[in-house]
XYZ file of C-alpha atoms in Angstrom:
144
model
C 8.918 -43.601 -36.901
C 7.412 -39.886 -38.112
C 3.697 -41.450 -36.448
C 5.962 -41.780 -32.854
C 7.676 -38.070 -32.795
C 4.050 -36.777 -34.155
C 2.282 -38.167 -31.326
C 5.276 -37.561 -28.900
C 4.838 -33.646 -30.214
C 1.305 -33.791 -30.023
C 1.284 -35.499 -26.357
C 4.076 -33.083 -25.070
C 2.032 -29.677 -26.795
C -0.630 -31.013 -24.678
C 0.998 -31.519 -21.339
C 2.700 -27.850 -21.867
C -0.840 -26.215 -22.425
C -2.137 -27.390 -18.874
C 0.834 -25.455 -17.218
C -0.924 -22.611 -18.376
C -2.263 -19.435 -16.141
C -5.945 -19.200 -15.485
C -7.053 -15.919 -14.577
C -8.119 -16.789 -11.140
C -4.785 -17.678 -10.573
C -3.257 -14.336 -10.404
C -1.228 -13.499 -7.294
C -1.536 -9.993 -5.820
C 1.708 -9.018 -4.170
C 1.453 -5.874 -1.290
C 2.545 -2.615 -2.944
C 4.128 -0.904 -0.484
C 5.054 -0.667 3.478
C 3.111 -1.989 5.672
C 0.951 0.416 7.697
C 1.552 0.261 12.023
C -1.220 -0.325 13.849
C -0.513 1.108 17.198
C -2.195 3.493 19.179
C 0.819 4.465 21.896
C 3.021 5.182 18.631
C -0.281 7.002 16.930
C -0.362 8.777 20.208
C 2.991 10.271 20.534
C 3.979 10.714 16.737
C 4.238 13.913 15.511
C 2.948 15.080 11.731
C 4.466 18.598 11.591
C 7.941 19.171 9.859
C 6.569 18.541 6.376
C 3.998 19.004 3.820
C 1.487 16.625 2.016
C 1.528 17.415 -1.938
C -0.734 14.211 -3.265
C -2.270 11.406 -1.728
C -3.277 8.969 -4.650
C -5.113 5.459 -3.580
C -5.249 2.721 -6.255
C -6.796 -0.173 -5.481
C -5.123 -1.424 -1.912
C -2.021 1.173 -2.751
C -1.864 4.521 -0.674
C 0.358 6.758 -2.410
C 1.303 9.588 -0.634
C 3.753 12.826 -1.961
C 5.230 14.804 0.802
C 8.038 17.422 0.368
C 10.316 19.090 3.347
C 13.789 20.594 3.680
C 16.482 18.176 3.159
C 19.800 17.070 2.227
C 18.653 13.593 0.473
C 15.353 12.737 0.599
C 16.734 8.333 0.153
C 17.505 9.085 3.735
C 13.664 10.016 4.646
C 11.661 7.180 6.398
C 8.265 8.033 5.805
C 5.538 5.994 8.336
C 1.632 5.610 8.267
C 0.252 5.152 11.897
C -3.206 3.314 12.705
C -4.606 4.298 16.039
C -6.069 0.847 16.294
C -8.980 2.635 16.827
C -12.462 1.685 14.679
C -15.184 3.796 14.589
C -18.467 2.401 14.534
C -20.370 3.908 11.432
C -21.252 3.583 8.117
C -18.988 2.784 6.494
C -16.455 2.423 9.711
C -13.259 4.833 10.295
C -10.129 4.666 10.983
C -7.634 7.680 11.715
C -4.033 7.430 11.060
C -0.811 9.907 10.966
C 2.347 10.215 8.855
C 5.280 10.784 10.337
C 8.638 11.638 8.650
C 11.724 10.747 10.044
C 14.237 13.243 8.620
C 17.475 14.396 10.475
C 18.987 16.102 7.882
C 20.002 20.274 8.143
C 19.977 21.014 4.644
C 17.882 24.488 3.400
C 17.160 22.635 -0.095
C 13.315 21.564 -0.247
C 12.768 17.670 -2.110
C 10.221 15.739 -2.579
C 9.516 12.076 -2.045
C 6.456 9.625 -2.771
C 6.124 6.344 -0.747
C 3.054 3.793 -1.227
C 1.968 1.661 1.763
C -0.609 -1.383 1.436
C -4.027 -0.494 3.159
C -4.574 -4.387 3.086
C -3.878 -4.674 7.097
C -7.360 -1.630 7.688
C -9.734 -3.360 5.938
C -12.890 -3.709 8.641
C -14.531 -7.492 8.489
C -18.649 -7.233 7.676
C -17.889 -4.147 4.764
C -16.174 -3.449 1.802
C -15.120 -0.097 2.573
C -13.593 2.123 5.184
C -13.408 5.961 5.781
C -9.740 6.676 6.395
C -8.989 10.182 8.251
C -4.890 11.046 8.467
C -3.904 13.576 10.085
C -3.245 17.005 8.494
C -5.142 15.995 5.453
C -8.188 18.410 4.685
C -10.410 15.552 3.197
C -10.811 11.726 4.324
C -9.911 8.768 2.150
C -12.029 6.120 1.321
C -10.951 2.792 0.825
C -13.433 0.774 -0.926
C -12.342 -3.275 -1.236
């Protein structure tokens, strides 16, 4: 009887250990919102009534820090606009705009950070992408 449960522990020890994670079997989830690719939108936004602080890129995650007047800064809805537009060069470019959506009338000035996933730019045929957004002095590459 002890000879059955050790083999039924040994069997069952082994069956567990297959369920185990391999590292090539680690899902990436997006970090962030999703960027619009849209030239009419890209066109017609406007990327005046605030202030970039930071703009922090980790791995497919664009971080970017903005600050403006306020009342609540939950309220904000913070957007990243692709024109649609690639431009052919080494390595390729793309040129986007934030826009902030804030109708709030308050005199305080707040801060907010929101992360979008560059996933949706990447160019097929590289591995890397020049990103220019409006307002900021330098361009961001995005190296995949």
């Amino acid at each position: 009887m002890k000879l059955r449960k050790v083999i039924m522990f040994s069997l069952t020890s082994m069956l567990l250990m297959n369920f185990q994670c391999n590292e090539d079997d680690v899902v990436l989830l997006p970090c962030g919102l999703e960027v619009v690719s849209n030239n009419e939108a890209y066109e017609t936004a406007e990327s005046d009534n605030f202030d970039v602080l930071n703009v922090d890129l980790s791995g497919d995650c664009l971080t970017v820090d903005v600050t403006t007047s306020g009342c609540d800064s939950n309220d904000w809805v913070l957007t990243l606009i692709d024109s649609g537009n690639i431009a052919e060069s080494m390595p390729p470019q793309r040129y986007l705009k934030l826009t902030l959506f804030n109708n709030q009338v308050c005199l305080v000035v707040l801060e907010k950070a929101e992360t979008f996933d560059l996933s949706s730019l990447r160019v097929d045929g590289t591995n890397e992408v020049l990103l220019n957004i409006e307002g900021l002095p330098e361009s961001v590459l995005y190296a995949y």
